[in-house]
Amino acid sequence: MANEVILLDFWPSMFGMRTRIALREKGVEFEYREEDLRNKSPLLLQMNPIHKKIPVLIHNGKPVCESSIQVQYIDEVWSHKNPILPSDPYQRAQARFWVDFIDKKMYDAQRKVWATKGEEQEASKKEFIELLKTLESELGDKPYFGGDDFGYVDIGLIGFYTWFGAYEKFGNFSIESECPKLIGWAKRCLQRESVAKSLPESEKVTEFVSELRKKFVVE
């Protein structure tokens, strides 16, 4: 019980992937519990009564909610290896700014790419590509968003990469031709064991999105 860590999660969640990566970066053993979001467990409802959402990190019986907060928490509690946030206060503030940007912009934009059609989808694609180009511009020629070291912004964004195949299939466009440096960055991230173990296969996510489209998009 000294260091019991449980993660309530849902396998295709790009937000849950952040927490999985952070825990693995730190070498933290954790129990992964898959949630059925249509039939949420009593533990999830108890541990996140406000939002009733995954992921929920439970550390020694205490819940930490919201993936970006969880990653910061993990970095502070297990500070002995692989720092996630920069030590410099300004760089740390910048990293938080970009993850906040990703949280506020990326999810809604990407959802519209696969969950709409016609003119709405065309407008959504344009908006989504602009977002990716903004992020690619921030990356610049650096290996990672923070420079030479894999860190907070990389963890904040990389989960979306496993959904790229679905965006391209249902949006009928190529992300690599629009943002080649961003794809290079993603492939670099995937060479890390923490990332490779935490991201599901892109094909599996595309199948999942295909099922969602059948429910939510009238063809």
PDB file of N, CA, C and O in Angstrom, residues 70-133:
ATOM      1  N   GLN A  70      -2.368  15.568 -13.808  1.00  0.00           N
ATOM      2  CA  GLN A  70      -1.776  14.281 -13.422  1.00  0.00           C
ATOM      3  C   GLN A  70      -0.304  14.214 -13.818  1.00  0.00           C
ATOM      4  O   GLN A  70       0.531  13.755 -13.039  1.00  0.00           O
ATOM      5  N   VAL A  71       0.012  14.679 -15.023  1.00  0.00           N
ATOM      6  CA  VAL A  71       1.405  14.625 -15.492  1.00  0.00           C
ATOM      7  C   VAL A  71       2.290  15.497 -14.597  1.00  0.00           C
ATOM      8  O   VAL A  71       3.395  15.099 -14.213  1.00  0.00           O
ATOM      9  N   GLN A  72       1.789  16.671 -14.226  1.00  0.00           N
ATOM     10  CA  GLN A  72       2.560  17.540 -13.324  1.00  0.00           C
ATOM     11  C   GLN A  72       2.725  16.896 -11.950  1.00  0.00           C
ATOM     12  O   GLN A  72       3.800  16.965 -11.344  1.00  0.00           O
ATOM     13  N   TYR A  73       1.666  16.262 -11.484  1.00  0.00           N
ATOM     14  CA  TYR A  73       1.709  15.577 -10.182  1.00  0.00           C
ATOM     15  C   TYR A  73       2.752  14.460 -10.186  1.00  0.00           C
ATOM     16  O   TYR A  73       3.585  14.337  -9.281  1.00  0.00           O
ATOM     17  N   ILE A  74       2.717  13.655 -11.256  1.00  0.00           N
ATOM     18  CA  ILE A  74       3.675  12.544 -11.395  1.00  0.00           C
ATOM     19  C   ILE A  74       5.104  13.077 -11.405  1.00  0.00           C
ATOM     20  O   ILE A  74       5.999  12.510 -10.774  1.00  0.00           O
ATOM     21  N   ASP A  75       5.304  14.195 -12.098  1.00  0.00           N
ATOM     22  CA  ASP A  75       6.647  14.788 -12.176  1.00  0.00           C
ATOM     23  C   ASP A  75       7.134  15.244 -10.799  1.00  0.00           C
ATOM     24  O   ASP A  75       8.322  15.119 -10.477  1.00  0.00           O
ATOM     25  N   GLU A  76       6.226  15.759  -9.991  1.00  0.00           N
ATOM     26  CA  GLU A  76       6.605  16.251  -8.661  1.00  0.00           C
ATOM     27  C   GLU A  76       6.806  15.119  -7.661  1.00  0.00           C
ATOM     28  O   GLU A  76       7.736  15.152  -6.849  1.00  0.00           O
ATOM     29  N   VAL A  77       5.931  14.125  -7.703  1.00  0.00           N
ATOM     30  CA  VAL A  77       6.012  13.029  -6.720  1.00  0.00           C
ATOM     31  C   VAL A  77       7.208  12.117  -7.002  1.00  0.00           C
ATOM     32  O   VAL A  77       7.925  11.711  -6.086  1.00  0.00           O
ATOM     33  N   TRP A  78       7.418  11.797  -8.274  1.00  0.00           N
ATOM     34  CA  TRP A  78       8.539  10.917  -8.649  1.00  0.00           C
ATOM     35  C   TRP A  78       9.608  11.768  -9.348  1.00  0.00           C
ATOM     36  O   TRP A  78       9.860  11.626 -10.549  1.00  0.00           O
ATOM     37  N   SER A  79      10.196  12.650  -8.592  1.00  0.00           N
ATOM     38  CA  SER A  79      11.112  13.651  -9.163  1.00  0.00           C
ATOM     39  C   SER A  79      12.538  13.135  -9.333  1.00  0.00           C
ATOM     40  O   SER A  79      13.407  13.851  -9.800  1.00  0.00           O
ATOM     41  N   HIS A  80      12.765  11.859  -8.973  1.00  0.00           N
ATOM     42  CA  HIS A  80      14.138  11.326  -8.949  1.00  0.00           C
ATOM     43  C   HIS A  80      14.689  11.019 -10.334  1.00  0.00           C
ATOM     44  O   HIS A  80      15.891  10.881 -10.502  1.00  0.00           O
ATOM     45  N   LYS A  81      13.803  10.893 -11.355  1.00  0.00           N
ATOM     46  CA  LYS A  81      14.329  10.543 -12.694  1.00  0.00           C
ATOM     47  C   LYS A  81      13.462  11.166 -13.788  1.00  0.00           C
ATOM     48  O   LYS A  81      12.293  11.432 -13.590  1.00  0.00           O
ATOM     49  N   ASN A  82      14.087  11.344 -14.953  1.00  0.00           N
ATOM     50  CA  ASN A  82      13.399  11.833 -16.158  1.00  0.00           C
ATOM     51  C   ASN A  82      12.469  13.016 -15.892  1.00  0.00           C
ATOM     52  O   ASN A  82      11.251  12.884 -15.998  1.00  0.00           O
ATOM     53  N   PRO A  83      13.010  14.188 -15.565  1.00  0.00           N
ATOM     54  CA  PRO A  83      12.134  15.345 -15.352  1.00  0.00           C
ATOM     55  C   PRO A  83      11.279  15.627 -16.576  1.00  0.00           C
ATOM     56  O   PRO A  83      11.754  15.543 -17.710  1.00  0.00           O
ATOM     57  N   ILE A  84      10.007  15.939 -16.338  1.00  0.00           N
ATOM     58  CA  ILE A  84       9.057  16.175 -17.428  1.00  0.00           C
ATOM     59  C   ILE A  84       8.916  17.662 -17.710  1.00  0.00           C
ATOM     60  O   ILE A  84       8.925  18.089 -18.858  1.00  0.00           O
ATOM     61  N   LEU A  85       8.777  18.460 -16.654  1.00  0.00           N
ATOM     62  CA  LEU A  85       8.688  19.915 -16.820  1.00  0.00           C
ATOM     63  C   LEU A  85      10.069  20.532 -16.692  1.00  0.00           C
ATOM     64  O   LEU A  85      10.893  20.047 -15.908  1.00  0.00           O
ATOM     65  N   PRO A  86      10.343  21.607 -17.432  1.00  0.00           N
ATOM     66  CA  PRO A  86      11.654  22.261 -17.323  1.00  0.00           C
ATOM     67  C   PRO A  86      11.858  22.831 -15.916  1.00  0.00           C
ATOM     68  O   PRO A  86      10.892  23.196 -15.241  1.00  0.00           O
ATOM     69  N   SER A  87      13.110  22.950 -15.518  1.00  0.00           N
ATOM     70  CA  SER A  87      13.415  23.529 -14.200  1.00  0.00           C
ATOM     71  C   SER A  87      13.334  25.052 -14.232  1.00  0.00           C
ATOM     72  O   SER A  87      13.027  25.682 -13.219  1.00  0.00           O
ATOM     73  N   ASP A  88      13.579  25.643 -15.391  1.00  0.00           N
ATOM     74  CA  ASP A  88      13.529  27.104 -15.526  1.00  0.00           C
ATOM     75  C   ASP A  88      12.077  27.584 -15.471  1.00  0.00           C
ATOM     76  O   ASP A  88      11.221  27.078 -16.221  1.00  0.00           O
ATOM     77  N   PRO A  89      11.753  28.559 -14.592  1.00  0.00           N
ATOM     78  CA  PRO A  89      10.361  28.990 -14.425  1.00  0.00           C
ATOM     79  C   PRO A  89       9.708  29.494 -15.710  1.00  0.00           C
ATOM     80  O   PRO A  89       8.531  29.201 -15.970  1.00  0.00           O
ATOM     81  N   TYR A  90      10.466  30.244 -16.528  1.00  0.00           N
ATOM     82  CA  TYR A  90       9.886  30.756 -17.770  1.00  0.00           C
ATOM     83  C   TYR A  90       9.585  29.616 -18.750  1.00  0.00           C
ATOM     84  O   TYR A  90       8.507  29.555 -19.345  1.00  0.00           O
ATOM     85  N   GLN A  91      10.554  28.710 -18.898  1.00  0.00           N
ATOM     86  CA  GLN A  91      10.338  27.566 -19.807  1.00  0.00           C
ATOM     87  C   GLN A  91       9.182  26.685 -19.315  1.00  0.00           C
ATOM     88  O   GLN A  91       8.421  26.136 -20.107  1.00  0.00           O
ATOM     89  N   ARG A  92       9.069  26.577 -17.996  1.00  0.00           N
ATOM     90  CA  ARG A  92       7.971  25.784 -17.420  1.00  0.00           C
ATOM     91  C   ARG A  92       6.624  26.446 -17.741  1.00  0.00           C
ATOM     92  O   ARG A  92       5.658  25.776 -18.099  1.00  0.00           O
ATOM     93  N   ALA A  93       6.581  27.771 -17.619  1.00  0.00           N
ATOM     94  CA  ALA A  93       5.357  28.510 -17.944  1.00  0.00           C
ATOM     95  C   ALA A  93       4.999  28.344 -19.423  1.00  0.00           C
ATOM     96  O   ALA A  93       3.826  28.159 -19.777  1.00  0.00           O
ATOM     97  N   GLN A  94       6.012  28.389 -20.293  1.00  0.00           N
ATOM     98  CA  GLN A  94       5.774  28.208 -21.724  1.00  0.00           C
ATOM     99  C   GLN A  94       5.226  26.813 -22.028  1.00  0.00           C
ATOM    100  O   GLN A  94       4.310  26.656 -22.834  1.00  0.00           O
ATOM    101  N   ALA A  95       5.801  25.816 -21.383  1.00  0.00           N
ATOM    102  CA  ALA A  95       5.338  24.436 -21.584  1.00  0.00           C
ATOM    103  C   ALA A  95       3.877  24.300 -21.160  1.00  0.00           C
ATOM    104  O   ALA A  95       3.061  23.684 -21.858  1.00  0.00           O
ATOM    105  N   ARG A  96       3.538  24.914 -20.036  1.00  0.00           N
ATOM    106  CA  ARG A  96       2.141  24.864 -19.566  1.00  0.00           C
ATOM    107  C   ARG A  96       1.211  25.596 -20.528  1.00  0.00           C
ATOM    108  O   ARG A  96       0.075  25.163 -20.766  1.00  0.00           O
ATOM    109  N   PHE A  97       1.705  26.700 -21.089  1.00  0.00           N
ATOM    110  CA  PHE A  97       0.904  27.448 -22.061  1.00  0.00           C
ATOM    111  C   PHE A  97       0.539  26.563 -23.255  1.00  0.00           C
ATOM    112  O   PHE A  97      -0.619  26.537 -23.694  1.00  0.00           O
ATOM    113  N   TRP A  98       1.521  25.837 -23.787  1.00  0.00           N
ATOM    114  CA  TRP A  98       1.258  25.045 -24.990  1.00  0.00           C
ATOM    115  C   TRP A  98       0.364  23.842 -24.710  1.00  0.00           C
ATOM    116  O   TRP A  98      -0.477  23.482 -25.544  1.00  0.00           O
ATOM    117  N   VAL A  99       0.496  23.249 -23.546  1.00  0.00           N
ATOM    118  CA  VAL A  99      -0.411  22.140 -23.221  1.00  0.00           C
ATOM    119  C   VAL A  99      -1.824  22.679 -23.006  1.00  0.00           C
ATOM    120  O   VAL A  99      -2.812  22.054 -23.418  1.00  0.00           O
ATOM    121  N   ASP A 100      -1.948  23.850 -22.428  1.00  0.00           N
ATOM    122  CA  ASP A 100      -3.255  24.493 -22.278  1.00  0.00           C
ATOM    123  C   ASP A 100      -3.854  24.789 -23.659  1.00  0.00           C
ATOM    124  O   ASP A 100      -5.062  24.585 -23.887  1.00  0.00           O
ATOM    125  N   PHE A 101      -3.018  25.229 -24.589  1.00  0.00           N
ATOM    126  CA  PHE A 101      -3.454  25.471 -25.974  1.00  0.00           C
ATOM    127  C   PHE A 101      -3.981  24.175 -26.596  1.00  0.00           C
ATOM    128  O   PHE A 101      -5.050  24.154 -27.217  1.00  0.00           O
ATOM    129  N   ILE A 102      -3.235  23.091 -26.416  1.00  0.00           N
ATOM    130  CA  ILE A 102      -3.646  21.784 -26.948  1.00  0.00           C
ATOM    131  C   ILE A 102      -4.981  21.361 -26.330  1.00  0.00           C
ATOM    132  O   ILE A 102      -5.901  20.920 -27.036  1.00  0.00           O
ATOM    133  N   ASP A 103      -5.107  21.532 -25.011  1.00  0.00           N
ATOM    134  CA  ASP A 103      -6.340  21.136 -24.318  1.00  0.00           C
ATOM    135  C   ASP A 103      -7.546  21.929 -24.811  1.00  0.00           C
ATOM    136  O   ASP A 103      -8.637  21.375 -24.975  1.00  0.00           O
ATOM    137  N   LYS A 104      -7.359  23.213 -25.037  1.00  0.00           N
ATOM    138  CA  LYS A 104      -8.495  24.072 -25.390  1.00  0.00           C
ATOM    139  C   LYS A 104      -8.863  24.005 -26.864  1.00  0.00           C
ATOM    140  O   LYS A 104     -10.002  24.270 -27.226  1.00  0.00           O
ATOM    141  N   LYS A 105      -7.907  23.655 -27.712  1.00  0.00           N
ATOM    142  CA  LYS A 105      -8.141  23.741 -29.157  1.00  0.00           C
ATOM    143  C   LYS A 105      -8.221  22.380 -29.872  1.00  0.00           C
ATOM    144  O   LYS A 105      -9.061  22.182 -30.743  1.00  0.00           O
ATOM    145  N   MET A 106      -7.326  21.469 -29.510  1.00  0.00           N
ATOM    146  CA  MET A 106      -7.127  20.273 -30.334  1.00  0.00           C
ATOM    147  C   MET A 106      -8.303  19.295 -30.301  1.00  0.00           C
ATOM    148  O   MET A 106      -8.696  18.751 -31.327  1.00  0.00           O
ATOM    149  N   TYR A 107      -8.858  19.056 -29.116  1.00  0.00           N
ATOM    150  CA  TYR A 107      -9.873  17.996 -29.022  1.00  0.00           C
ATOM    151  C   TYR A 107     -11.098  18.327 -29.861  1.00  0.00           C
ATOM    152  O   TYR A 107     -11.556  17.515 -30.668  1.00  0.00           O
ATOM    153  N   ASP A 108     -11.638  19.537 -29.688  1.00  0.00           N
ATOM    154  CA  ASP A 108     -12.834  19.903 -30.447  1.00  0.00           C
ATOM    155  C   ASP A 108     -12.551  19.944 -31.938  1.00  0.00           C
ATOM    156  O   ASP A 108     -13.372  19.493 -32.749  1.00  0.00           O
ATOM    157  N   ALA A 109     -11.382  20.480 -32.297  1.00  0.00           N
ATOM    158  CA  ALA A 109     -11.041  20.583 -33.720  1.00  0.00           C
ATOM    159  C   ALA A 109     -10.914  19.200 -34.358  1.00  0.00           C
ATOM    160  O   ALA A 109     -11.446  18.962 -35.448  1.00  0.00           O
ATOM    161  N   GLN A 110     -10.205  18.278 -33.675  1.00  0.00           N
ATOM    162  CA  GLN A 110     -10.020  16.954 -34.276  1.00  0.00           C
ATOM    163  C   GLN A 110     -11.343  16.189 -34.364  1.00  0.00           C
ATOM    164  O   GLN A 110     -11.586  15.446 -35.301  1.00  0.00           O
ATOM    165  N   ARG A 111     -12.216  16.396 -33.376  1.00  0.00           N
ATOM    166  CA  ARG A 111     -13.495  15.679 -33.389  1.00  0.00           C
ATOM    167  C   ARG A 111     -14.329  16.083 -34.607  1.00  0.00           C
ATOM    168  O   ARG A 111     -14.968  15.238 -35.244  1.00  0.00           O
ATOM    169  N   LYS A 112     -14.296  17.374 -34.935  1.00  0.00           N
ATOM    170  CA  LYS A 112     -15.070  17.849 -36.088  1.00  0.00           C
ATOM    171  C   LYS A 112     -14.547  17.263 -37.397  1.00  0.00           C
ATOM    172  O   LYS A 112     -15.303  17.108 -38.351  1.00  0.00           O
ATOM    173  N   VAL A 113     -13.263  16.943 -37.447  1.00  0.00           N
ATOM    174  CA  VAL A 113     -12.687  16.382 -38.676  1.00  0.00           C
ATOM    175  C   VAL A 113     -13.332  15.041 -39.013  1.00  0.00           C
ATOM    176  O   VAL A 113     -13.668  14.773 -40.164  1.00  0.00           O
ATOM    177  N   TRP A 114     -13.532  14.194 -37.991  1.00  0.00           N
ATOM    178  CA  TRP A 114     -14.090  12.864 -38.296  1.00  0.00           C
ATOM    179  C   TRP A 114     -15.598  12.771 -38.061  1.00  0.00           C
ATOM    180  O   TRP A 114     -16.247  11.852 -38.559  1.00  0.00           O
ATOM    181  N   ALA A 115     -16.183  13.736 -37.330  1.00  0.00           N
ATOM    182  CA  ALA A 115     -17.594  13.608 -36.946  1.00  0.00           C
ATOM    183  C   ALA A 115     -18.525  14.534 -37.728  1.00  0.00           C
ATOM    184  O   ALA A 115     -19.688  14.664 -37.390  1.00  0.00           O
ATOM    185  N   THR A 116     -17.983  15.177 -38.787  1.00  0.00           N
ATOM    186  CA  THR A 116     -18.829  16.044 -39.613  1.00  0.00           C
ATOM    187  C   THR A 116     -18.674  15.647 -41.079  1.00  0.00           C
ATOM    188  O   THR A 116     -17.890  14.754 -41.404  1.00  0.00           O
ATOM    189  N   LYS A 117     -19.413  16.310 -41.938  1.00  0.00           N
ATOM    190  CA  LYS A 117     -19.282  16.047 -43.379  1.00  0.00           C
ATOM    191  C   LYS A 117     -19.585  17.318 -44.156  1.00  0.00           C
ATOM    192  O   LYS A 117     -20.039  18.316 -43.593  1.00  0.00           O
ATOM    193  N   GLY A 118     -19.300  17.267 -45.450  1.00  0.00           N
ATOM    194  CA  GLY A 118     -19.619  18.389 -46.327  1.00  0.00           C
ATOM    195  C   GLY A 118     -18.837  19.647 -45.994  1.00  0.00           C
ATOM    196  O   GLY A 118     -17.655  19.596 -45.649  1.00  0.00           O
ATOM    197  N   GLU A 119     -19.527  20.785 -46.097  1.00  0.00           N
ATOM    198  CA  GLU A 119     -18.861  22.076 -45.890  1.00  0.00           C
ATOM    199  C   GLU A 119     -18.320  22.212 -44.475  1.00  0.00           C
ATOM    200  O   GLU A 119     -17.254  22.800 -44.255  1.00  0.00           O
ATOM    201  N   GLU A 120     -19.069  21.686 -43.510  1.00  0.00           N
ATOM    202  CA  GLU A 120     -18.626  21.767 -42.111  1.00  0.00           C
ATOM    203  C   GLU A 120     -17.297  21.017 -41.928  1.00  0.00           C
ATOM    204  O   GLU A 120     -16.385  21.505 -41.256  1.00  0.00           O
ATOM    205  N   GLN A 121     -17.211  19.861 -42.564  1.00  0.00           N
ATOM    206  CA  GLN A 121     -15.975  19.088 -42.460  1.00  0.00           C
ATOM    207  C   GLN A 121     -14.813  19.800 -43.157  1.00  0.00           C
ATOM    208  O   GLN A 121     -13.690  19.809 -42.630  1.00  0.00           O
ATOM    209  N   GLU A 122     -15.067  20.407 -44.289  1.00  0.00           N
ATOM    210  CA  GLU A 122     -14.003  21.130 -45.003  1.00  0.00           C
ATOM    211  C   GLU A 122     -13.463  22.282 -44.146  1.00  0.00           C
ATOM    212  O   GLU A 122     -12.255  22.495 -44.063  1.00  0.00           O
ATOM    213  N   ALA A 123     -14.363  22.997 -43.505  1.00  0.00           N
ATOM    214  CA  ALA A 123     -13.957  24.097 -42.629  1.00  0.00           C
ATOM    215  C   ALA A 123     -13.185  23.560 -41.421  1.00  0.00           C
ATOM    216  O   ALA A 123     -12.199  24.158 -40.972  1.00  0.00           O
ATOM    217  N   SER A 124     -13.630  22.416 -40.920  1.00  0.00           N
ATOM    218  CA  SER A 124     -12.974  21.794 -39.762  1.00  0.00           C
ATOM    219  C   SER A 124     -11.559  21.345 -40.102  1.00  0.00           C
ATOM    220  O   SER A 124     -10.636  21.516 -39.300  1.00  0.00           O
ATOM    221  N   LYS A 125     -11.414  20.767 -41.290  1.00  0.00           N
ATOM    222  CA  LYS A 125     -10.075  20.338 -41.731  1.00  0.00           C
ATOM    223  C   LYS A 125      -9.114  21.516 -41.802  1.00  0.00           C
ATOM    224  O   LYS A 125      -7.981  21.439 -41.353  1.00  0.00           O
ATOM    225  N   LYS A 126      -9.614  22.610 -42.359  1.00  0.00           N
ATOM    226  CA  LYS A 126      -8.787  23.808 -42.489  1.00  0.00           C
ATOM    227  C   LYS A 126      -8.355  24.310 -41.102  1.00  0.00           C
ATOM    228  O   LYS A 126      -7.183  24.628 -40.874  1.00  0.00           O
ATOM    229  N   GLU A 127      -9.297  24.344 -40.183  1.00  0.00           N
ATOM    230  CA  GLU A 127      -9.007  24.796 -38.817  1.00  0.00           C
ATOM    231  C   GLU A 127      -7.996  23.863 -38.143  1.00  0.00           C
ATOM    232  O   GLU A 127      -7.051  24.306 -37.484  1.00  0.00           O
ATOM    233  N   PHE A 128      -8.197  22.565 -38.345  1.00  0.00           N
ATOM    234  CA  PHE A 128      -7.325  21.568 -37.718  1.00  0.00           C
ATOM    235  C   PHE A 128      -5.896  21.672 -38.257  1.00  0.00           C
ATOM    236  O   PHE A 128      -4.927  21.654 -37.486  1.00  0.00           O
ATOM    237  N   ILE A 129      -5.766  21.809 -39.562  1.00  0.00           N
ATOM    238  CA  ILE A 129      -4.431  21.931 -40.171  1.00  0.00           C
ATOM    239  C   ILE A 129      -3.731  23.200 -39.678  1.00  0.00           C
ATOM    240  O   ILE A 129      -2.527  23.186 -39.399  1.00  0.00           O
ATOM    241  N   GLU A 130      -4.487  24.290 -39.528  1.00  0.00           N
ATOM    242  CA  GLU A 130      -3.905  25.530 -39.001  1.00  0.00           C
ATOM    243  C   GLU A 130      -3.369  25.327 -37.581  1.00  0.00           C
ATOM    244  O   GLU A 130      -2.297  25.834 -37.229  1.00  0.00           O
ATOM    245  N   LEU A 131      -4.120  24.595 -36.782  1.00  0.00           N
ATOM    246  CA  LEU A 131      -3.669  24.284 -35.417  1.00  0.00           C
ATOM    247  C   LEU A 131      -2.364  23.496 -35.448  1.00  0.00           C
ATOM    248  O   LEU A 131      -1.425  23.792 -34.703  1.00  0.00           O
ATOM    249  N   LEU A 132      -2.337  22.469 -36.302  1.00  0.00           N
ATOM    250  CA  LEU A 132      -1.128  21.641 -36.407  1.00  0.00           C
ATOM    251  C   LEU A 132       0.058  22.474 -36.886  1.00  0.00           C
ATOM    252  O   LEU A 132       1.181  22.307 -36.409  1.00  0.00           O
ATOM    253  N   LYS A 133      -0.186  23.386 -37.807  1.00  0.00           N
ATOM    254  CA  LYS A 133       0.904  24.235 -38.322  1.00  0.00           C
ATOM    255  C   LYS A 133       1.407  25.190 -37.232  1.00  0.00           C
ATOM    256  O   LYS A 133       2.608  25.491 -37.177  1.00  0.00           O
TER     257      LYS A 133
END
